[in-house]
mmCIF file of C-alpha atoms in Angstrom:
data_model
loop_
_atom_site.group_PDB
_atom_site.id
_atom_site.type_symbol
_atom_site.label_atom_id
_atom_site.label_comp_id
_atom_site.label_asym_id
_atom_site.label_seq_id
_atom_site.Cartn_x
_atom_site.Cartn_y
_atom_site.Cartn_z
ATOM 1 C CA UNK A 184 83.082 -3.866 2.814
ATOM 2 C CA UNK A 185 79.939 -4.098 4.408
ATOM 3 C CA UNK A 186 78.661 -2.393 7.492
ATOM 4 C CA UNK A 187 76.326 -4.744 9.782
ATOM 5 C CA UNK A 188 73.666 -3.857 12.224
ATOM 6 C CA UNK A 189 72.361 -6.170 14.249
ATOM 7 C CA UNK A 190 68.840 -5.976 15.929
ATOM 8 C CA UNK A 191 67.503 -8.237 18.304
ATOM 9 C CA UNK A 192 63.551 -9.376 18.053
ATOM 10 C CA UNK A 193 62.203 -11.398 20.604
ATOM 11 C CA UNK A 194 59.792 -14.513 19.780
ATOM 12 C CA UNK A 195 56.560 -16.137 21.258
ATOM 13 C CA UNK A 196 59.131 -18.785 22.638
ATOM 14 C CA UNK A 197 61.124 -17.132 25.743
ATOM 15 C CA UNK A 198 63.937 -19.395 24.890
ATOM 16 C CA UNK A 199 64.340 -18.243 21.605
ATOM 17 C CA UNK A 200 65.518 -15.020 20.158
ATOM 18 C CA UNK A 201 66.110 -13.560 17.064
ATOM 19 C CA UNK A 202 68.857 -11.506 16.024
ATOM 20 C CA UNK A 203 68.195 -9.991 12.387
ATOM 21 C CA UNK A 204 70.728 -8.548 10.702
ATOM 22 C CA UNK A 205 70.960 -5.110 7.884
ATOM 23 C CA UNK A 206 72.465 -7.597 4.773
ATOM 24 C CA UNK A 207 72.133 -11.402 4.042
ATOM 25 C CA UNK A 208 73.959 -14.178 5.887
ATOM 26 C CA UNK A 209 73.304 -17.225 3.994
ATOM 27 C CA UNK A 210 71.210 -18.559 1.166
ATOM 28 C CA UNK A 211 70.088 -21.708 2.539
ATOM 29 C CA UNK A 212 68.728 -22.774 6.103
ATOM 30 C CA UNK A 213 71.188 -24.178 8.482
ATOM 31 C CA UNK A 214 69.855 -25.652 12.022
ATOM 32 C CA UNK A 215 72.553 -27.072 14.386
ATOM 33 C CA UNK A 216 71.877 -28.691 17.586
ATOM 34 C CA UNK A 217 75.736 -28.727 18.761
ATOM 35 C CA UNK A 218 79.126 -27.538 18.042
ATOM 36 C CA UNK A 219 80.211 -31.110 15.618
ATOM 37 C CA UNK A 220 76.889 -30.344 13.761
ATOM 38 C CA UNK A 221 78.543 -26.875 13.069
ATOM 39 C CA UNK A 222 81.169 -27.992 10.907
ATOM 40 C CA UNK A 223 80.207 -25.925 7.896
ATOM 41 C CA UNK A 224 79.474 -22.657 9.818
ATOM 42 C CA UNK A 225 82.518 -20.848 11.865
ATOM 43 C CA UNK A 226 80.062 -18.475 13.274
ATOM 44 C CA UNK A 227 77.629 -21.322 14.710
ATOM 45 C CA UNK A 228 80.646 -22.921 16.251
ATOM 46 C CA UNK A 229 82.014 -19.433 17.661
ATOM 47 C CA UNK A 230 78.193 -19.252 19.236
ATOM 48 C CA UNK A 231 78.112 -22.653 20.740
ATOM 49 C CA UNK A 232 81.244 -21.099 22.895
ATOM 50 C CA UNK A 233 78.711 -19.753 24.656
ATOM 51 C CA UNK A 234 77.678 -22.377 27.441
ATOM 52 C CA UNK A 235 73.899 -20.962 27.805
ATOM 53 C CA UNK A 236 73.457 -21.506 23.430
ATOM 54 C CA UNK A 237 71.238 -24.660 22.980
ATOM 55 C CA UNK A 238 70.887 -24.146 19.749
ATOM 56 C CA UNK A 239 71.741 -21.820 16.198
ATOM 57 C CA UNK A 240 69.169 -21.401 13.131
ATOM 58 C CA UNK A 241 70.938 -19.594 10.582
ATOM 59 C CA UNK A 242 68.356 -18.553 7.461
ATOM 60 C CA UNK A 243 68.483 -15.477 5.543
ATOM 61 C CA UNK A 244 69.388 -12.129 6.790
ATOM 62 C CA UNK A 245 68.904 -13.609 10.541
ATOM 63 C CA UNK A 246 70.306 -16.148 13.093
ATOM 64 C CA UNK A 247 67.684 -17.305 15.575
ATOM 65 C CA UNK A 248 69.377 -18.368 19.328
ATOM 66 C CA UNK A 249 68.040 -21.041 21.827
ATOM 67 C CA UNK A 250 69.271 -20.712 25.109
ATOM 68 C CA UNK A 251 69.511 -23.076 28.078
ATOM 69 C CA UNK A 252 67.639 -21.874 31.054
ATOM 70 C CA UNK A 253 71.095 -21.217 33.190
ATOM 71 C CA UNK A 254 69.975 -17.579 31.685
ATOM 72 C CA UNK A 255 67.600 -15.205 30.695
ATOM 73 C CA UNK A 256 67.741 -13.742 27.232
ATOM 74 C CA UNK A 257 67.626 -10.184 29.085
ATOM 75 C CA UNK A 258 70.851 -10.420 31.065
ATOM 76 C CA UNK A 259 72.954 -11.732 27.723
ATOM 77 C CA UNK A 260 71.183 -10.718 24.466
ATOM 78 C CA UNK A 261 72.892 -7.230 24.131
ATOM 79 C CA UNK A 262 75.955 -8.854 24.739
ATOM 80 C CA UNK A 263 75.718 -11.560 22.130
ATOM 81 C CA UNK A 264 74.431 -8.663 19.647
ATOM 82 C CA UNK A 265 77.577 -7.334 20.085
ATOM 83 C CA UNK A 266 79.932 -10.093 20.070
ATOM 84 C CA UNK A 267 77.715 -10.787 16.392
ATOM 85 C CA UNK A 268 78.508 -7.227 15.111
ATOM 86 C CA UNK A 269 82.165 -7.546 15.801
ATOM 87 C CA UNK A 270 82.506 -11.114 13.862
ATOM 88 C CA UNK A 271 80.740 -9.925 10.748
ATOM 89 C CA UNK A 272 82.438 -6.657 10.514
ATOM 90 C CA UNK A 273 85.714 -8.152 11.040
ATOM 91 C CA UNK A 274 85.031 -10.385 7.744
ATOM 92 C CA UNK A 275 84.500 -13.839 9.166
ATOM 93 C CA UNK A 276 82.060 -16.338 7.314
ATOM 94 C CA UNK A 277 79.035 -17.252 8.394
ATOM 95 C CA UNK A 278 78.770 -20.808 6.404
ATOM 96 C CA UNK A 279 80.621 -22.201 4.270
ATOM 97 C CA UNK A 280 77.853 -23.166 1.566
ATOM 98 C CA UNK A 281 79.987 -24.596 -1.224
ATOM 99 C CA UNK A 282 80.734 -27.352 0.999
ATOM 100 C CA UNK A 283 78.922 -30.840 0.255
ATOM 101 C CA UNK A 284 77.425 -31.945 3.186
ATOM 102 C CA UNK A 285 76.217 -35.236 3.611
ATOM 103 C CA UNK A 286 72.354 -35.929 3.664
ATOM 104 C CA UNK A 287 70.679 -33.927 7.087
ATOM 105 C CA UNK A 288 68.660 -36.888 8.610
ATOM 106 C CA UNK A 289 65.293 -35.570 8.946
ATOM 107 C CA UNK A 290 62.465 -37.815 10.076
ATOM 108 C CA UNK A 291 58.772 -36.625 8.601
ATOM 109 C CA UNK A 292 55.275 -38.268 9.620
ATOM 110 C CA UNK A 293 51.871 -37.594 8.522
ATOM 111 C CA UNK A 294 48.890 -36.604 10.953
ATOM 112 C CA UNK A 295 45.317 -35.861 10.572
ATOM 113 C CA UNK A 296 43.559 -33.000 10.613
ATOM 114 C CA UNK A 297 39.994 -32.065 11.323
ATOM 115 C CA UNK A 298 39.858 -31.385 7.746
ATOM 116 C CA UNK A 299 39.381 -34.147 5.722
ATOM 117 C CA UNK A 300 41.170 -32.451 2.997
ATOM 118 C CA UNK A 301 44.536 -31.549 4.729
ATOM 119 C CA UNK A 302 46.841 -33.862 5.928
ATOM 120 C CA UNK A 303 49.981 -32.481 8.319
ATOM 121 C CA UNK A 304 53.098 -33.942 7.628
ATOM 122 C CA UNK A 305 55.731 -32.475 10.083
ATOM 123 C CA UNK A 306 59.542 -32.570 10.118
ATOM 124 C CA UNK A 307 61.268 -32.948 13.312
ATOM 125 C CA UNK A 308 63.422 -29.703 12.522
ATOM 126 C CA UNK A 309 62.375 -26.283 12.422
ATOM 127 C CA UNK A 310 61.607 -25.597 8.375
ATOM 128 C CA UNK A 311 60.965 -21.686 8.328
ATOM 129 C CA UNK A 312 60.514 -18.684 10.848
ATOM 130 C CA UNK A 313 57.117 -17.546 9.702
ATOM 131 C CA UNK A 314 53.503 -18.746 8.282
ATOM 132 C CA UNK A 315 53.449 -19.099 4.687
ATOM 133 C CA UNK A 316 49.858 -19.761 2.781
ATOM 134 C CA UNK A 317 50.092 -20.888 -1.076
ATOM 135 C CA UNK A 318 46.762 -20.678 -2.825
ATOM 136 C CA UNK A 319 48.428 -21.856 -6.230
ATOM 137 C CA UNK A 320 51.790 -22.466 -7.598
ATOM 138 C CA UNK A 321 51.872 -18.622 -8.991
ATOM 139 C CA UNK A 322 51.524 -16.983 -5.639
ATOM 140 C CA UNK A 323 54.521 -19.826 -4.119
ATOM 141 C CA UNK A 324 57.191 -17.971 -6.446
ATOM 142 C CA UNK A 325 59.524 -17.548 -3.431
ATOM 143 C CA UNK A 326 59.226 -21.732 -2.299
ATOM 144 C CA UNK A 327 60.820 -24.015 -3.891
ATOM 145 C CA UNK A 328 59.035 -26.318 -1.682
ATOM 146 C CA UNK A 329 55.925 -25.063 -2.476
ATOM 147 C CA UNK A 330 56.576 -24.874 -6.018
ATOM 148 C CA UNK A 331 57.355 -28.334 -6.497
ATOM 149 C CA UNK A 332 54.648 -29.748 -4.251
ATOM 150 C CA UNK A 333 52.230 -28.069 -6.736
ATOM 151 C CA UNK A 334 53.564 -30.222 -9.278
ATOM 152 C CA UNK A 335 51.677 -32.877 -7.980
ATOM 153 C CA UNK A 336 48.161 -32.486 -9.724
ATOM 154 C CA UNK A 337 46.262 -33.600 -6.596
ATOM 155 C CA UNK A 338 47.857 -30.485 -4.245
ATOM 156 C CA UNK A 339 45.337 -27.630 -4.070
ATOM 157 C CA UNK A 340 47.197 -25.836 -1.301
ATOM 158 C CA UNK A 341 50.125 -25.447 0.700
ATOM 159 C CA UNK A 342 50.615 -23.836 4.179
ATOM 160 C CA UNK A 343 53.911 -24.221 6.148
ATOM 161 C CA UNK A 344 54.327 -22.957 9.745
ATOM 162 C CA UNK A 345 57.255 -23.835 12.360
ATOM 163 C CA UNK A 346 57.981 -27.518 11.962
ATOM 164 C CA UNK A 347 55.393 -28.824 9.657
ATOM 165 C CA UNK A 348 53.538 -28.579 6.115
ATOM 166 C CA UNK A 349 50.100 -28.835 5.706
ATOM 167 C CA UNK A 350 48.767 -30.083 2.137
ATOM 168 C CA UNK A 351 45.177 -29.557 0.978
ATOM 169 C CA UNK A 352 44.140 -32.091 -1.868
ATOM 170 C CA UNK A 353 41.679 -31.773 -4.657
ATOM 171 C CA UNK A 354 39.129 -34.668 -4.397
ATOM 172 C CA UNK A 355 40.486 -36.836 -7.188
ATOM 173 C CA UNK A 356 42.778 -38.675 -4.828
ATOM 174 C CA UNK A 357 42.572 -40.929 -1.502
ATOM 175 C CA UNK A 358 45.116 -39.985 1.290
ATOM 176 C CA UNK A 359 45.781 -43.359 1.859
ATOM 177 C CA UNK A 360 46.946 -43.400 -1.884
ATOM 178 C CA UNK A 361 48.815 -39.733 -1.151
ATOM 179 C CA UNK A 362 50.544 -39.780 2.161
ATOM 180 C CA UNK A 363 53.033 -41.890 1.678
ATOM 181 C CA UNK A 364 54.635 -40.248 -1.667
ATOM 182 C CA UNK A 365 54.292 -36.965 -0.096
ATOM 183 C CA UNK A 366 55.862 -37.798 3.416
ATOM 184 C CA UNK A 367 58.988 -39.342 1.463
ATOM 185 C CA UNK A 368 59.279 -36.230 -0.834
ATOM 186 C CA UNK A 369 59.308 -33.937 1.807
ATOM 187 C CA UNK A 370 61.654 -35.718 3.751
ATOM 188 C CA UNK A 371 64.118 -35.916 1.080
ATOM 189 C CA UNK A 372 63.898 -32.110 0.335
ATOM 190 C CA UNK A 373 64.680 -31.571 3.689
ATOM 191 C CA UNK A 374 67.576 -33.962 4.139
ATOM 192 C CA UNK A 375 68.741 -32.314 0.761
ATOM 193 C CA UNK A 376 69.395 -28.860 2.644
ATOM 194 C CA UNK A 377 67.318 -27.039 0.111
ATOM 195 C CA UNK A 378 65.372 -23.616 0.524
ATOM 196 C CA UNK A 379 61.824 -24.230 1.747
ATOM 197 C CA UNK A 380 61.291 -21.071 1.508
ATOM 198 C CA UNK A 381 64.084 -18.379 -0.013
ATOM 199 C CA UNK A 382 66.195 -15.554 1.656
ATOM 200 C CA UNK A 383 63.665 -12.738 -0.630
ATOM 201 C CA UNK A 384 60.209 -14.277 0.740
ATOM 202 C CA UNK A 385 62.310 -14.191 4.589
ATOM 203 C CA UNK A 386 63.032 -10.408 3.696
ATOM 204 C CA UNK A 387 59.138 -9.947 2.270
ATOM 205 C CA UNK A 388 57.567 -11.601 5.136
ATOM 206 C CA UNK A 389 60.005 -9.358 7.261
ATOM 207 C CA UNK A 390 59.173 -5.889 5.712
ATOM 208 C CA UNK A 391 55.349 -7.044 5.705
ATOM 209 C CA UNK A 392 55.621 -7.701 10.117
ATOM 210 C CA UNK A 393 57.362 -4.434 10.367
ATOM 211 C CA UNK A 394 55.102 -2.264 8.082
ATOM 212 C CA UNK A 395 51.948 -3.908 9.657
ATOM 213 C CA UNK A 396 53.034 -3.339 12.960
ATOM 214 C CA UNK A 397 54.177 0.775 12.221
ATOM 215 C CA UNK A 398 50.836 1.535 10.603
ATOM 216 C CA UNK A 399 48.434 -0.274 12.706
ATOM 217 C CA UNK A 400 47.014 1.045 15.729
ATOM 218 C CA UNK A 401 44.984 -1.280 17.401
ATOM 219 C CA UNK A 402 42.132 -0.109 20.405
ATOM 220 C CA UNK A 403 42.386 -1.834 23.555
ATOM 221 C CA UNK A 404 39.175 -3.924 23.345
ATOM 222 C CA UNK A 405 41.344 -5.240 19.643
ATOM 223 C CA UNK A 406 44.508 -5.981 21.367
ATOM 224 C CA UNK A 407 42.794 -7.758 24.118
ATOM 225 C CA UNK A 408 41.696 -10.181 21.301
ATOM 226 C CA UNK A 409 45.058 -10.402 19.660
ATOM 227 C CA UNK A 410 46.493 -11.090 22.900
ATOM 228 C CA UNK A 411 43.916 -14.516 23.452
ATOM 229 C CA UNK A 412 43.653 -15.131 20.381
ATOM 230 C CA UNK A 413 47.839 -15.256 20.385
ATOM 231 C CA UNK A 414 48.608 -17.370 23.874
ATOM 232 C CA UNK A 415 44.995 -19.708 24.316
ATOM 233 C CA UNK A 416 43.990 -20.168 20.594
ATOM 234 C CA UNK A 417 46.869 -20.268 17.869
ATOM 235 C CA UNK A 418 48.614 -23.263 19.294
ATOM 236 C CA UNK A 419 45.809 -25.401 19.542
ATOM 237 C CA UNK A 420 44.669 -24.454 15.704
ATOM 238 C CA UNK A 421 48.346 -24.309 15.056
ATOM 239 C CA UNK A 422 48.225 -28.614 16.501
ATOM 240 C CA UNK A 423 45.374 -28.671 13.561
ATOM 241 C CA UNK A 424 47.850 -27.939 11.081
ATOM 242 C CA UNK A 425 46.324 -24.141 10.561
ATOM 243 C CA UNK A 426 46.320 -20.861 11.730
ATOM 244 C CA UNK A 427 44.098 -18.072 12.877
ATOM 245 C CA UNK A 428 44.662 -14.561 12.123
ATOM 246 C CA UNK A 429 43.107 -11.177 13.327
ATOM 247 C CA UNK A 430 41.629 -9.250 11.174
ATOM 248 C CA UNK A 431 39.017 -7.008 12.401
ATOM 249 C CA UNK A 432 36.605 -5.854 15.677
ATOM 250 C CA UNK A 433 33.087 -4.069 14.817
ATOM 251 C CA UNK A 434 32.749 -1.968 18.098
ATOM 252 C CA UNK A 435 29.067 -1.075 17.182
ATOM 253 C CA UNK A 436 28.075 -4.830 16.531
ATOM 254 C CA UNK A 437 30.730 -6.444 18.904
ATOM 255 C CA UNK A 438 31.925 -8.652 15.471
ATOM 256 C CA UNK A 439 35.342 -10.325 15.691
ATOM 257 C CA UNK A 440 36.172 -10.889 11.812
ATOM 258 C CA UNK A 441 39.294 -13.503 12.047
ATOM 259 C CA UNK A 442 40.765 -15.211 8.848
ATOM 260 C CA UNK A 443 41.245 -19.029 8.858
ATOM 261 C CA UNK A 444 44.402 -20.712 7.287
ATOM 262 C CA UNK A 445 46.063 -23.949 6.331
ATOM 263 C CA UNK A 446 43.661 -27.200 7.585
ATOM 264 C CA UNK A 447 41.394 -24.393 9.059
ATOM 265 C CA UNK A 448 40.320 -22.626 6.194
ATOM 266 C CA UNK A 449 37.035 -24.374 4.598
ATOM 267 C CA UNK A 450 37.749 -27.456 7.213
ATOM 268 C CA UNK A 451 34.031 -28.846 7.835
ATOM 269 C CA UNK A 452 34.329 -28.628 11.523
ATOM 270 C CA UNK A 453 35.440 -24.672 11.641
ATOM 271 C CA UNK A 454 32.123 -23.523 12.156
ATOM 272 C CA UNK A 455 31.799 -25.498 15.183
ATOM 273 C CA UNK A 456 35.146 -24.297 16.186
ATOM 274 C CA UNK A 457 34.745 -20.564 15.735
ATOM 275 C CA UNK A 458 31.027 -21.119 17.960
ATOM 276 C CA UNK A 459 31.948 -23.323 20.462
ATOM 277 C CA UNK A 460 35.257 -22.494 21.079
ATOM 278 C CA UNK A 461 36.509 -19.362 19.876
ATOM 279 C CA UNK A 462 33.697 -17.618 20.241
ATOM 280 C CA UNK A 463 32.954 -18.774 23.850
ATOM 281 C CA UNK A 464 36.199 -18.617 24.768
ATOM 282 C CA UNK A 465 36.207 -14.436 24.112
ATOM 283 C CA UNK A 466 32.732 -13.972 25.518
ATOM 284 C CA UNK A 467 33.865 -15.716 29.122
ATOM 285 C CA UNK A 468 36.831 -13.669 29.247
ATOM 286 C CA UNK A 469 35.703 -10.369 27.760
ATOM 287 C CA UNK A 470 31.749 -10.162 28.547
ATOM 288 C CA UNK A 471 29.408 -8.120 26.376
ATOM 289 C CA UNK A 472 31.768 -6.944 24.510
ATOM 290 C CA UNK A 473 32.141 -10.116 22.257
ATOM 291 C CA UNK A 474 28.866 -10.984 20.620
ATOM 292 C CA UNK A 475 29.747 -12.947 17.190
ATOM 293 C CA UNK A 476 33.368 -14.398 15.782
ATOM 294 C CA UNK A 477 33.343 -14.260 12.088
ATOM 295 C CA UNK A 478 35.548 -16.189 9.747
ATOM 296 C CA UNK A 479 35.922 -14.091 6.655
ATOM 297 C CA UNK A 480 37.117 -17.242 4.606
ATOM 298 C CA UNK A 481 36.763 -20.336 6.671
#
């Protein structure tokens, strides 16, 4: 019988916290908003006991919490880490996935981007835990999502973060011939409870977070960026349907070198972003130490 650990990660959201565990808990992902949505899962409806749980993400090897604000995470979070350890070392299922559920109604619309060759079309559910970039339909192996949206000859690329899916087209196409086939499709994967992304590329992206975190060693002047660059710029690129990564600081010719993903990456108007924004933005709150932001691929 297995043996569980249970470690508990906090998230950018102070609501939320995750709570990964040492083996798998389910193949699919399961969101549930309340204890009737938690029909299929005994352990989401042992949670929702709980009268500070808002709500239970079950995906992979990890079950993500919401909490009410009657609490902080800190007063209750070993507690529920333990209550977790007991219930999956005494045997008790997680979810029961053989069950047939009916159809999950999801609701997904389209919005612009600044690039003219990304559309956003996000769910109103979360979809997966982490950013995931797909140059090509090789490298999206681990998403069936992915996988199939490359099927359509006009998708180029596909980048999924939080709540949403952003698509970047080859010219051949319109999006005003596009949108509406791809909003439907989505939508229906969704509502058909299938893997956006699967339990290995959960565990990958996992093992990637922890390994980058163990052998990096970031100056101060660096983690100053990261720490901007995380709380004033990522959600507004992240509205954009992209991302913005760290990548590098050039002490001797004060260079920020960031990567650009999703609608940002080759987006027309990322220049102007990077200048006017970005790169203003660090050189008000850091001084001389910021003289150029360079996007190594946007």
């Amino acid at each position: 019988m297995k043996e569980y650990n249970i470690t508990v990660v906090a998230t950018n959201n102070p609501k939320i916290i995750k709570l990964e565990a040492n083996h798998f808990l389910a193949k699919g992902n399961y969101e549930y908003k309340n204890i009737d949505e938690a029909k299929n899962s005994p352990l989401a409806q042992q949670l929702f006991y709980l009268p500070f749980i808002k709500t239970v993400y079950i995906s992979g090897n990890f079950i993500a919490l919401e909490r009410f604000d009657i609490v902080e995470w800190d007063d209750v979070k070993d507690e529920v880490a333990q209550q977790l350890v007991e219930y999956l070392n005494a045997g008790e299922p997680v979810v029961h996935e053989d069950i047939a559920q009916k159809k999950e109604p999801i609701t997904v619309y389209a919005e612009v981007t600044p690039n003219p060759a990304v559309m956003k079309f996000v769910a109103n559910k979360r979809i997966v835990p982490a950013v995931y970039e797909f140059k090509n339909i090789d490298e999206a192996k681990d998403s069936p999502l992915a996988q199939e949206l490359f099927h359509f000859p006009f998708v180029k690329e596909v980048f999924f973060d939080e709540n949403y899916v952003s698509i970047s087209k080859y010219d051949m196409a319109e999006w005003e011939e596009l949108t509406m086939q791809l909003r439907e499709f989505i939508r229906d994967f969704l509502a058909d409870g299938k893997e956006v992304v699967s339990a290995e590329a959960l565990q990958k992206s996992k093992e990637s977070t922890e390994q980058a975190s163990t052998q990096t060693q970031y100056d101060d002047t660096s983690q100053q960026i990261i720490d901007i660059l995380e709380e004033y710029v990522k959600p507004a690129v992240a509205s954009d349907g992209g991302n913005i990564l760290f990548q590098s600081y050039e002490a001797e010719s004060k260079t920020v070198n960031v990567i650009l993903q999703g609608a940002c990456s080759g987006c027309p108007s990322s220049t102007f972003t990077l200048k006017n924004g970005i790169e203003t933005m660090l050189k008000n709150m850091m001084g001389d130490k910021i003289h150029e932001v360079v996007a190594l691929n946007g």
